[in-house]
Tab-separated table of C-alpha atoms and ligand atoms in Angstrom:
chain	number	residue	atom	x	y	z
O	4	UNK	CA	9.954	-12.351	10.837
O	5	UNK	CA	11.527	-15.528	9.698
O	6	UNK	CA	11.488	-14.936	6.536
O	7	UNK	CA	15.162	-12.797	5.533
O	8	UNK	CA	17.081	-14.609	2.373
O	9	UNK	CA	18.292	-11.490	0.277
O	10	UNK	CA	18.089	-13.102	-3.367
O	11	UNK	CA	16.566	-16.862	-4.339
O	12	UNK	CA	17.140	-18.473	-7.148
O	13	UNK	CA	13.941	-19.207	-9.187
O	14	UNK	CA	12.956	-22.124	-11.942
O	15	UNK	CA	9.978	-21.118	-13.644
O	16	UNK	CA	7.567	-22.589	-16.007
O	17	UNK	CA	5.195	-24.460	-13.101
O	18	UNK	CA	1.687	-23.614	-12.696
O	19	UNK	CA	1.351	-22.016	-9.181
O	20	UNK	CA	-1.156	-23.745	-7.022
O	21	UNK	CA	-2.594	-24.232	-3.544
O	22	UNK	CA	-4.152	-21.533	-0.920
O	23	UNK	CA	-1.966	-18.984	0.866
O	24	UNK	CA	-3.571	-16.686	4.018
O	25	UNK	CA	-3.693	-12.732	3.401
O	26	UNK	CA	-4.052	-10.825	6.964
O	27	UNK	CA	-4.670	-7.579	7.686
O	28	UNK	CA	-3.779	-4.426	5.352
O	29	UNK	CA	-0.578	-3.642	4.605
O	30	UNK	CA	-1.728	0.299	4.353
O	31	UNK	CA	-4.361	0.270	7.217
O	32	UNK	CA	-2.507	-1.667	9.757
O	33	UNK	CA	0.500	0.941	10.224
O	34	UNK	CA	-1.765	3.647	10.033
O	35	UNK	CA	-4.551	2.227	12.887
O	36	UNK	CA	-1.138	2.310	15.246
O	37	UNK	CA	-0.653	5.527	14.991
O	38	UNK	CA	-4.407	6.768	15.708
O	39	UNK	CA	-3.174	4.441	18.884
O	40	UNK	CA	-1.262	7.255	19.678
O	41	UNK	CA	-5.311	9.525	20.183
O	42	UNK	CA	-6.561	7.473	22.824
O	43	UNK	CA	-6.643	8.165	26.281
O	44	UNK	CA	-6.401	4.180	26.982
O	45	UNK	CA	-5.273	1.167	25.117
O	46	UNK	CA	-5.703	-0.144	21.550
O	47	UNK	CA	-6.021	-3.652	20.043
O	48	UNK	CA	-5.400	-4.506	16.652
O	49	UNK	CA	-5.791	-7.812	15.588
O	50	UNK	CA	-5.235	-9.282	11.591
O	51	UNK	CA	-2.198	-7.650	12.306
O	52	UNK	CA	0.391	-9.126	9.823
O	53	UNK	CA	3.670	-10.098	10.240
O	54	UNK	CA	5.179	-7.165	8.149
O	55	UNK	CA	8.674	-4.641	8.411
O	56	UNK	CA	6.679	-1.637	8.768
O	57	UNK	CA	4.388	-2.779	11.795
O	58	UNK	CA	7.864	-3.743	13.431
O	59	UNK	CA	9.463	0.159	12.609
O	60	UNK	CA	5.875	1.521	13.392
O	61	UNK	CA	5.867	-0.663	16.852
O	62	UNK	CA	9.610	0.858	17.455
O	63	UNK	CA	8.278	4.197	16.877
O	64	UNK	CA	5.693	3.668	19.148
O	65	UNK	CA	7.568	2.143	21.720
O	66	UNK	CA	10.192	5.168	21.862
O	67	UNK	CA	7.277	7.732	22.171
O	68	UNK	CA	6.591	5.676	25.276
O	69	UNK	CA	4.159	3.605	23.989
O	70	UNK	CA	3.720	-0.201	25.767
O	71	UNK	CA	3.504	-2.590	23.087
O	72	UNK	CA	2.460	-5.820	22.941
O	73	UNK	CA	2.296	-7.885	20.560
O	74	UNK	CA	1.084	-11.983	20.012
O	75	UNK	CA	0.531	-13.719	16.079
O	76	UNK	CA	-1.374	-11.113	15.114
O	77	UNK	CA	-2.866	-9.343	17.848
O	78	UNK	CA	-0.811	-6.000	18.812
O	79	UNK	CA	-2.238	-4.236	22.576
O	80	UNK	CA	-0.745	-0.447	22.612
O	81	UNK	CA	-0.659	1.276	26.146
O	82	UNK	CA	0.011	5.560	24.887
O	83	UNK	CA	-1.066	6.533	28.686
O	84	UNK	CA	3.601	7.717	29.081
O	85	UNK	CA	3.573	9.405	25.789
O	86	UNK	CA	6.678	11.067	25.349
O	87	UNK	CA	8.803	12.800	23.578
O	88	UNK	CA	11.487	10.321	21.940
O	89	UNK	CA	15.729	11.606	19.697
O	90	UNK	CA	15.723	13.042	16.539
O	91	UNK	CA	18.532	10.739	16.423
O	92	UNK	CA	16.503	8.378	17.888
O	93	UNK	CA	13.999	8.286	15.502
O	94	UNK	CA	15.503	8.563	12.360
O	95	UNK	CA	17.328	5.137	13.121
O	96	UNK	CA	14.081	3.202	13.647
O	97	UNK	CA	11.793	4.886	11.236
O	98	UNK	CA	14.580	2.865	8.443
O	99	UNK	CA	12.461	3.800	4.800
O	100	UNK	CA	8.973	3.910	6.014
O	101	UNK	CA	6.674	6.869	4.940
O	102	UNK	CA	4.673	6.201	7.795
O	103	UNK	CA	6.254	8.737	10.195
O	104	UNK	CA	4.991	11.357	8.731
O	105	UNK	CA	1.424	10.587	9.872
O	106	UNK	CA	2.382	10.813	13.187
O	107	UNK	CA	2.366	15.087	13.527
O	108	UNK	CA	-1.156	15.437	14.018
O	109	UNK	CA	-1.611	12.708	17.301
O	110	UNK	CA	2.181	13.961	18.177
O	111	UNK	CA	1.598	17.285	18.102
O	112	UNK	CA	-1.866	16.735	20.276
O	113	UNK	CA	0.183	14.960	22.713
O	114	UNK	CA	3.132	17.204	23.068
O	115	UNK	CA	2.688	20.363	21.277
O	116	UNK	CA	5.166	19.134	18.173
O	117	UNK	CA	7.081	15.959	16.276
O	118	UNK	CA	10.027	15.689	14.794
O	119	UNK	CA	9.327	14.105	11.568
O	120	UNK	CA	12.488	12.322	9.736
O	121	UNK	CA	13.178	12.220	6.203
O	122	UNK	CA	10.678	9.863	4.211
O	123	UNK	CA	11.380	6.481	2.381
O	124	UNK	CA	9.147	4.187	1.049
O	125	UNK	CA	9.165	2.489	-2.648
O	126	UNK	CA	11.286	4.054	-5.465
O	127	UNK	CA	8.312	5.196	-7.282
O	128	UNK	CA	8.600	7.838	-8.156
O	129	UNK	CA	9.419	11.788	-6.385
O	130	UNK	CA	6.738	10.869	-3.443
O	131	UNK	CA	6.661	14.527	-1.922
O	132	UNK	CA	4.738	15.194	1.264
O	133	UNK	CA	3.775	19.146	0.134
O	134	UNK	CA	0.216	18.373	0.874
O	135	UNK	CA	0.905	16.712	4.609
O	136	UNK	CA	2.467	19.969	5.124
O	137	UNK	CA	0.217	22.342	3.397
O	138	UNK	CA	-2.883	20.001	5.248
O	139	UNK	CA	-0.496	20.683	8.950
O	140	UNK	CA	0.439	24.859	8.063
O	141	UNK	CA	-3.193	25.934	7.047
O	142	UNK	CA	-4.296	23.675	10.929
O	143	UNK	CA	-2.021	25.910	12.774
O	144	UNK	CA	0.851	24.097	12.694
O	145	UNK	CA	5.116	25.724	12.258
O	146	UNK	CA	7.644	23.815	10.508
O	147	UNK	CA	10.708	23.915	10.621
O	148	UNK	CA	13.476	22.124	8.240
O	149	UNK	CA	16.876	21.109	8.572
O	150	UNK	CA	19.440	18.103	7.925
O	151	UNK	CA	18.221	15.671	10.189
O	152	UNK	CA	14.429	16.101	9.162
O	153	UNK	CA	11.266	18.613	10.338
O	154	UNK	CA	11.117	19.923	13.229
O	155	UNK	CA	6.738	19.853	13.771
O	156	UNK	CA	5.296	22.659	16.382
O	157	UNK	CA	1.689	24.112	16.614
O	158	UNK	CA	1.632	27.117	19.459
O	159	UNK	CA	-1.916	27.488	19.264
O	160	UNK	CA	-2.709	23.952	18.847
O	161	UNK	CA	-4.223	22.669	15.498
O	162	UNK	CA	-7.497	24.214	14.697
O	163	UNK	CA	-10.010	23.210	12.304
O	164	UNK	CA	-10.165	24.853	8.415
O	165	UNK	CA	-11.317	23.884	4.973
O	166	UNK	CA	-8.299	21.727	2.901
O	167	UNK	CA	-8.656	21.269	-0.586
O	168	UNK	CA	-6.846	18.707	-1.911
O	169	UNK	CA	-5.051	19.244	-5.355
O	170	UNK	CA	-5.732	15.451	-6.387
O	171	UNK	CA	-6.808	12.474	-4.033
O	172	UNK	CA	-3.520	11.430	-2.518
O	173	UNK	CA	-4.323	8.818	0.173
O	174	UNK	CA	-1.249	9.810	3.092
O	175	UNK	CA	-1.864	13.030	2.688
O	176	UNK	CA	-5.847	12.292	4.045
O	177	UNK	CA	-5.215	9.973	6.563
O	178	UNK	CA	-3.043	13.160	8.129
O	179	UNK	CA	-5.775	15.306	7.911
O	180	UNK	CA	-7.982	12.815	9.416
O	181	UNK	CA	-5.104	11.657	12.006
O	182	UNK	CA	-5.339	15.144	13.409
O	183	UNK	CA	-8.351	16.407	12.894
O	184	UNK	CA	-9.816	14.823	15.127
O	185	UNK	CA	-8.405	15.912	18.074
O	186	UNK	CA	-7.967	19.691	16.428
O	187	UNK	CA	-10.456	22.268	17.732
O	188	UNK	CA	-13.766	23.169	15.987
O	189	UNK	CA	-14.270	22.238	12.286
O	190	UNK	CA	-12.256	20.509	9.432
O	191	UNK	CA	-13.622	20.058	5.268
O	192	UNK	CA	-11.367	18.331	3.077
O	193	UNK	CA	-11.478	18.375	-0.728
O	194	UNK	CA	-10.851	16.008	-2.954
O	195	UNK	CA	-10.123	13.477	-0.086
O	196	UNK	CA	-9.228	10.025	-1.293
O	197	UNK	CA	-12.071	7.368	-0.122
O	198	UNK	CA	-9.989	4.339	-0.568
O	199	UNK	CA	-11.277	1.054	1.383
O	200	UNK	CA	-7.997	1.201	4.492
O	201	UNK	CA	-9.190	4.663	4.480
O	202	UNK	CA	-12.951	3.795	5.502
O	203	UNK	CA	-11.654	1.288	8.204
O	204	UNK	CA	-9.348	3.763	9.109
O	205	UNK	CA	-12.469	6.264	9.946
O	206	UNK	CA	-14.138	3.184	11.523
O	207	UNK	CA	-11.675	2.786	13.835
O	208	UNK	CA	-11.128	6.795	14.727
O	209	UNK	CA	-14.955	6.595	14.804
O	210	UNK	CA	-14.663	3.415	17.435
O	211	UNK	CA	-12.210	5.977	19.499
O	212	UNK	CA	-15.164	8.492	19.843
O	213	UNK	CA	-14.447	10.851	17.120
O	214	UNK	CA	-17.123	12.665	14.633
O	215	UNK	CA	-16.687	11.775	10.706
O	216	UNK	CA	-18.990	12.304	7.938
O	217	UNK	CA	-18.236	10.965	4.312
O	218	UNK	CA	-19.906	13.182	1.992
O	219	UNK	CA	-20.778	11.878	-1.639
O	220	UNK	CA	-18.072	14.303	-4.153
O	221	UNK	CA	-15.167	13.065	-1.943
O	222	UNK	CA	-15.872	15.703	0.495
O	223	UNK	CA	-15.397	14.352	4.556
O	224	UNK	CA	-15.714	16.611	7.467
O	225	UNK	CA	-14.906	15.893	11.174
O	226	UNK	CA	-15.804	17.847	13.589
O	227	UNK	CA	-12.814	17.756	16.620
O	228	UNK	CA	-13.884	16.358	19.956
O	229	UNK	CA	-12.777	16.787	23.383
O	230	UNK	CA	-10.476	13.523	23.843
O	231	UNK	CA	-10.776	10.002	22.338
O	232	UNK	CA	-10.651	6.187	23.299
O	233	UNK	CA	-8.570	3.648	22.886
O	234	UNK	CA	-10.123	0.777	20.190
O	235	UNK	CA	-10.564	-2.446	19.748
O	236	UNK	CA	-10.283	-3.534	15.581
O	237	UNK	CA	-10.241	-6.496	13.676
O	238	UNK	CA	-8.577	-4.723	10.361
O	239	UNK	CA	-9.784	-4.996	7.042
O	240	UNK	CA	-8.076	-8.089	4.930
O	241	UNK	CA	-5.134	-6.668	1.895
O	242	UNK	CA	-6.613	-6.673	-1.101
O	243	UNK	CA	-3.477	-5.317	-3.153
O	244	UNK	CA	-2.006	-9.089	-2.084
O	245	UNK	CA	-4.751	-10.635	-2.812
O	246	UNK	CA	-5.013	-9.525	-6.040
O	247	UNK	CA	-0.873	-9.879	-6.308
O	248	UNK	CA	-0.911	-13.517	-5.749
O	249	UNK	CA	-4.523	-13.746	-8.400
O	250	UNK	CA	-1.819	-12.408	-10.339
O	251	UNK	CA	0.114	-14.450	-9.962
O	252	UNK	CA	-2.181	-17.586	-10.778
O	253	UNK	CA	-3.220	-16.008	-14.225
O	254	UNK	CA	0.302	-15.338	-15.138
O	255	UNK	CA	1.752	-18.791	-14.316
O	256	UNK	CA	-1.474	-20.584	-15.759
O	257	UNK	CA	-2.376	-21.632	-11.884
O	258	UNK	CA	-5.452	-22.144	-9.018
O	259	UNK	CA	-4.806	-20.402	-6.051
O	260	UNK	CA	-7.221	-20.228	-3.468
O	261	UNK	CA	-6.250	-16.456	-0.869
O	262	UNK	CA	-7.710	-17.035	2.485
O	263	UNK	CA	-9.251	-14.462	3.978
O	264	UNK	CA	-9.708	-12.389	0.367
O	265	UNK	CA	-12.511	-9.876	0.636
O	266	UNK	CA	-15.009	-9.213	-2.086
O	267	UNK	CA	-16.463	-5.974	-1.233
O	268	UNK	CA	-12.773	-4.263	-1.272
O	269	UNK	CA	-12.130	-5.566	-4.804
O	270	UNK	CA	-14.787	-4.976	-7.176
O	271	UNK	CA	-13.146	-3.332	-9.922
O	272	UNK	CA	-9.544	-6.042	-9.525
O	273	UNK	CA	-12.566	-8.852	-10.157
O	274	UNK	CA	-13.917	-7.119	-13.090
O	275	UNK	CA	-10.503	-6.552	-14.958
O	276	UNK	CA	-9.456	-10.047	-13.899
O	277	UNK	CA	-12.440	-11.818	-15.829
O	278	UNK	CA	-12.897	-9.613	-18.348
O	279	UNK	CA	-8.375	-10.257	-18.950
O	280	UNK	CA	-9.820	-14.058	-18.734
O	281	UNK	CA	-9.021	-15.512	-15.415
O	282	UNK	CA	-11.697	-16.847	-13.462
O	283	UNK	CA	-12.831	-16.653	-9.886
O	284	UNK	CA	-14.988	-17.966	-7.185
O	285	UNK	CA	-15.726	-15.774	-3.671
O	286	UNK	CA	-16.520	-18.160	-0.823
O	287	UNK	CA	-18.572	-15.627	1.988
O	288	UNK	CA	-17.227	-18.179	5.047
O	289	UNK	CA	-19.290	-18.175	7.924
O	290	UNK	CA	-19.315	-21.016	10.780
O	291	UNK	CA	-15.935	-20.422	11.611
O	292	UNK	CA	-14.558	-21.021	7.609
O	293	UNK	CA	-12.782	-17.949	6.474
O	294	UNK	CA	-13.883	-15.662	3.149
O	295	UNK	CA	-11.475	-16.664	0.515
O	296	UNK	CA	-11.214	-16.027	-2.811
O	297	UNK	CA	-9.901	-19.066	-5.846
O	298	UNK	CA	-8.235	-17.064	-8.468
O	299	UNK	CA	-7.443	-19.684	-11.892
O	300	UNK	CA	-6.440	-19.773	-15.310
O	301	UNK	CA	-9.230	-21.507	-17.081
O	302	UNK	CA	-7.077	-22.284	-20.204
O	303	UNK	CA	-6.751	-21.359	-23.525
O	304	UNK	CA	-6.079	-17.741	-24.406
O	305	UNK	CA	-6.154	-14.604	-21.786
O	306	UNK	CA	-8.353	-11.449	-23.457
O	307	UNK	CA	-6.274	-7.907	-23.603
O	308	UNK	CA	-7.486	-4.654	-22.346
O	309	UNK	CA	-7.127	-1.250	-21.587
O	310	UNK	CA	-7.438	-0.047	-18.351
O	311	UNK	CA	-6.142	2.832	-16.054
O	312	UNK	CA	-5.118	3.344	-12.499
O	313	UNK	CA	-7.224	5.738	-10.099
O	314	UNK	CA	-8.145	6.461	-6.951
O	315	UNK	CA	-11.130	4.000	-5.420
O	316	UNK	CA	-12.878	3.165	-6.809
O	317	UNK	CA	-11.400	2.670	-9.911
O	318	UNK	CA	-8.329	0.361	-10.523
O	319	UNK	CA	-5.567	0.398	-7.318
O	320	UNK	CA	-2.479	1.995	-8.860
O	321	UNK	CA	-0.732	-1.340	-6.167
O	322	UNK	CA	-2.484	-3.637	-8.549
O	323	UNK	CA	-1.112	-2.425	-12.176
O	324	UNK	CA	2.296	-4.384	-11.553
O	325	UNK	CA	1.188	-7.823	-10.958
O	326	UNK	CA	-1.264	-7.544	-13.545
O	327	UNK	CA	1.044	-6.189	-16.012
O	328	UNK	CA	2.917	-9.775	-16.776
O	329	UNK	CA	-0.361	-11.693	-16.350
O	330	UNK	CA	-1.267	-9.043	-19.484
O	331	UNK	CA	2.334	-10.156	-21.125
O	332	UNK	CA	-0.107	-13.318	-21.705
O	333	UNK	CA	-2.180	-12.020	-22.996
O	334	UNK	CA	-3.542	-12.214	-27.104
O	335	UNK	CA	-3.681	-9.180	-28.728
O	336	UNK	CA	-2.752	-5.410	-27.753
O	337	UNK	CA	-2.890	-4.183	-23.953
O	338	UNK	CA	-3.524	-0.474	-22.821
O	339	UNK	CA	-2.137	0.549	-19.369
O	340	UNK	CA	-2.288	4.060	-18.079
O	341	UNK	CA	-0.425	4.870	-14.849
O	342	UNK	CA	-2.524	8.308	-13.681
O	343	UNK	CA	-1.638	7.260	-9.904
O	344	UNK	CA	2.567	7.571	-10.247
O	345	UNK	CA	4.666	9.679	-12.321
O	346	UNK	CA	7.132	6.611	-12.579
O	347	UNK	CA	5.672	3.594	-11.928
O	348	UNK	CA	6.208	1.743	-15.249
O	349	UNK	CA	10.340	1.178	-14.879
O	350	UNK	CA	9.662	-1.721	-14.181
O	351	UNK	CA	8.958	-2.648	-17.826
O	352	UNK	CA	12.498	-2.609	-18.933
O	353	UNK	CA	13.440	-5.621	-17.218
O	354	UNK	CA	10.287	-7.694	-18.346
O	355	UNK	CA	11.248	-6.425	-21.536
O	356	UNK	CA	14.528	-8.443	-21.118
O	357	UNK	CA	12.967	-11.411	-20.155
O	358	UNK	CA	11.354	-11.381	-23.168
O	359	UNK	CA	8.363	-9.165	-23.072
O	360	UNK	CA	7.124	-6.836	-25.733
O	361	UNK	CA	6.018	-3.626	-23.901
O	362	UNK	CA	6.662	-0.463	-25.350
O	363	UNK	CA	6.477	3.148	-22.543
O	364	UNK	CA	5.075	6.201	-23.807
O	365	UNK	CA	4.873	9.808	-22.552
O	366	UNK	CA	1.218	10.361	-23.661
O	367	UNK	CA	-1.828	9.434	-22.256
O	368	UNK	CA	-3.018	7.115	-23.729
O	369	UNK	CA	-6.725	4.778	-23.678
O	370	UNK	CA	-8.581	7.233	-23.684
O	371	UNK	CA	-8.829	9.942	-20.246
O	372	UNK	CA	-5.401	12.788	-19.721
O	373	UNK	CA	-3.664	12.814	-16.600
O	374	UNK	CA	-2.438	15.396	-14.719
O	375	UNK	CA	1.197	13.488	-16.347
O	376	UNK	CA	0.252	14.515	-20.030
O	377	UNK	CA	2.504	16.814	-21.579
O	378	UNK	CA	4.713	16.386	-19.331
O	379	UNK	CA	8.139	13.729	-19.592
O	380	UNK	CA	6.853	11.216	-17.782
O	381	UNK	CA	6.830	7.652	-19.039
O	382	UNK	CA	3.562	6.672	-17.910
O	383	UNK	CA	1.513	4.654	-20.037
O	384	UNK	CA	2.005	0.739	-21.322
O	385	UNK	CA	1.158	-1.127	-24.679
O	386	UNK	CA	1.504	-4.957	-24.002
O	387	UNK	CA	1.655	-7.151	-26.951
O	388	UNK	CA	1.279	-10.445	-26.327
O	389	UNK	CA	1.747	-13.350	-25.662
O	390	UNK	CA	5.077	-12.912	-25.152
O	391	UNK	CA	7.328	-16.811	-23.883
O	392	UNK	CA	9.184	-14.804	-20.734
O	393	UNK	CA	13.131	-16.293	-20.135
O	394	UNK	CA	14.763	-16.425	-17.249
O	395	UNK	CA	16.968	-13.468	-16.064
O	396	UNK	CA	18.982	-12.029	-13.230
O	397	UNK	CA	16.962	-9.248	-11.690
O	398	UNK	CA	17.816	-6.452	-9.045
O	399	UNK	CA	14.238	-5.823	-6.768
O	400	UNK	CA	12.672	-2.302	-7.905
O	401	UNK	CA	10.077	-1.731	-4.840
O	402	UNK	CA	7.639	-3.641	-3.722
O	403	UNK	CA	4.573	-4.174	-6.249
O	404	UNK	CA	7.704	-3.541	-8.920
O	405	UNK	CA	9.368	-6.656	-6.963
O	406	UNK	CA	6.480	-8.925	-6.894
O	407	UNK	CA	5.873	-8.138	-10.399
O	408	UNK	CA	9.736	-9.553	-11.023
O	409	UNK	CA	8.829	-12.565	-9.263
O	410	UNK	CA	6.048	-13.826	-10.886
O	411	UNK	CA	7.628	-13.104	-14.413
O	412	UNK	CA	10.540	-15.497	-12.908
O	413	UNK	CA	8.134	-17.963	-12.135
O	414	UNK	CA	6.390	-17.560	-15.262
O	415	UNK	CA	9.655	-17.648	-17.686
O	416	UNK	CA	11.168	-20.774	-18.775
O	417	UNK	CA	14.096	-21.773	-17.610
O	418	UNK	CA	15.972	-20.160	-13.724
O	419	UNK	CA	16.263	-16.503	-12.572
O	420	UNK	CA	17.769	-15.057	-9.543
O	421	UNK	CA	16.179	-12.060	-8.141
O	422	UNK	CA	17.938	-9.939	-5.536
O	423	UNK	CA	17.209	-7.567	-3.511
O	424	UNK	CA	14.055	-9.510	-1.761
O	425	UNK	CA	14.257	-7.180	1.664
O	426	UNK	CA	11.448	-4.644	0.123
O	427	UNK	CA	8.905	-7.383	-1.072
O	428	UNK	CA	9.369	-8.564	2.795
O	429	UNK	CA	7.742	-5.070	3.727
O	430	UNK	CA	4.571	-6.132	2.246
O	431	UNK	CA	4.135	-9.668	1.701
O	432	UNK	CA	3.385	-11.989	5.678
O	433	UNK	CA	5.400	-15.087	5.593
O	434	UNK	CA	6.386	-14.870	1.473
O	435	UNK	CA	8.729	-17.222	0.747
O	436	UNK	CA	6.419	-19.721	2.999
O	437	UNK	CA	3.287	-19.715	0.936
O	438	UNK	CA	5.978	-19.732	-2.432
O	439	UNK	CA	6.242	-23.562	-0.624
O	440	UNK	CA	2.742	-23.796	-0.146
O	441	UNK	CA	2.219	-23.108	-3.885
O	442	UNK	CA	4.707	-25.929	-4.993
O	443	UNK	CA	7.043	-22.425	-6.352
O	444	UNK	CA	10.686	-23.845	-7.217
O	445	UNK	CA	13.538	-22.327	-5.664
O	446	UNK	CA	16.439	-21.660	-3.402
O	447	UNK	CA	17.619	-19.104	-0.628
O	448	UNK	CA	21.043	-17.785	-2.193
A	23	LIG	C1	-0.505	5.047	-0.859
A	23	LIG	C2	0.030	3.538	-0.365
A	23	LIG	C3	0.556	2.597	-2.039
A	23	LIG	C4	-0.449	3.790	-2.834
A	23	LIG	C5	-1.178	5.077	-2.906
A	23	LIG	C6	-1.716	5.442	-4.042
A	23	LIG	C7	0.156	3.621	1.615
A	23	LIG	C8	1.213	2.609	3.036
A	23	LIG	N1	0.424	3.252	0.494
A	23	LIG	O1	0.924	5.692	-0.935
A	23	LIG	O2	0.426	1.251	-1.740
A	23	LIG	O3	-0.191	2.689	-4.218
A	23	LIG	O4	-1.565	5.260	-1.538
A	23	LIG	O5	-2.903	4.008	-3.555
A	23	LIG	O6	-0.864	3.112	2.251
A	23	LIG	N2	1.446	13.214	-3.774
A	23	LIG	C9	1.866	14.443	-3.524
A	23	LIG	N3	2.283	15.151	-2.425
A	23	LIG	C10	2.393	14.560	-1.198
A	23	LIG	C11	1.252	13.663	-1.287
A	23	LIG	C12	0.989	12.584	-2.301
A	23	LIG	O7	2.314	15.069	-5.021
A	23	LIG	O8	2.081	15.024	-0.779
A	23	LIG	C13	1.393	12.758	-4.793
A	23	LIG	C14	2.462	11.437	-5.043
A	23	LIG	O9	2.588	11.896	-5.559
A	23	LIG	C15	1.403	10.455	-5.783
A	23	LIG	C16	0.183	11.124	-5.333
A	23	LIG	O10	0.325	12.325	-5.093
A	23	LIG	O11	1.676	11.141	-7.433
A	23	LIG	C17	-0.392	10.028	-4.686
A	23	LIG	O12	0.009	9.212	-3.740
A	23	LIG	P1	-0.721	8.994	-1.910
A	23	LIG	O13	-2.193	8.995	-2.770
A	23	LIG	O14	-0.154	9.827	-0.954
A	23	LIG	O15	0.428	7.950	-1.772
A	23	LIG	P2	1.336	7.605	-0.554
A	23	LIG	O16	-0.217	7.454	0.855
A	23	LIG	O17	2.424	7.672	-0.846
């Protein structure tokens, strides 16, 4: 990684203008890398970003005997000699990533058992793994919890069954897909998540020889097959990063073209961006030119809105935090109801210290009720604007929250200091290079 400063000093008040590129989605690439474990021949993944999760999963694959060759944007993974790894070493390599839990199914198919470390990931709510473990158990796995992590095996092999998720979890849906493709018989998953990254993982698995049907109403049927081959796949672009830069353009009254951004997976975001008063122009590319979307603030005021986050095709929770910063500049009262994570509004406290006026509530505001209503979770926010943000000293809390602080610092009057940039590097490739390309005023500390 080239970008490694842990702290930045930012001088705000300058519109961000210019071009940045996004590559393959952070929420697809590590999962497609795990899928390579299922093949009997090598897999090639293209459009791979240089982010920490890719380093972590590469390390874990190598630890399990997979040969991984990495050149810029391209990974070739040969699972010809998959083998067990030591739990202590797995724990060291897994770092703070949540991806290892997805290696359960593939490792059980290849080796009969799996060891899964204590999970990390962003600090947004409890982030339990009960759906994952319940699904694996329903497919015949036995789970033993020890201090160092989880030992999982399946004495009779994994067997297809009917599974219903109580919430359409992205990770649990991927868990079932990666476990069911080589299981005996048919698996029917109800209340599945259908995020674009999951559909892209299904494309990867189909290329490998899997039989997966996505039915209306969030039902996915997987017919287990005997064996799978390697794949060659171009990862779909990162629509979450693209939206982050779009919000940065809006909050700083700037003009950013995101090369590689694709309209189809961003329809819901683009509608909201337009409702708030942002402008965008889609370029479909072709003739050797990449796809891109230009996002800009047209001048004048922005409009307040009411939104709620939801699983796809709804407004994604990862779009929420960067958008909230832009909403501090909108005229009137905006409402944000977070229905995916119980604890993803903590970052608003720091924005208030910078001069924003954001009140958080336990109630479900804005229309519908969610599973966090009547419980002790502050999961709705009312943002009154416009407010002039002022520079502050900030400690980054999680990936998207951290990007939001950054946008706030860039939009603010005066100087800010941001600490804990490592969390941002987990999801944003060449982050400092992109800030430079957009004429942001910053120094590495
Ligand atoms: C993925 C994304 C993350 C995104 C999220 C929702 C990756 C690497 N991360 O996270 O960027 O914000 O989807 O779109 O792809 N839950 C349980 N038990 C479980 C699993 C989940 O209660 O076993 C709950 C979670 O606490 C959360 C909700 O389900 O409240 C959604 O989580 P999930 O969709 O699983 O998120 P991730 O896959 O972890």
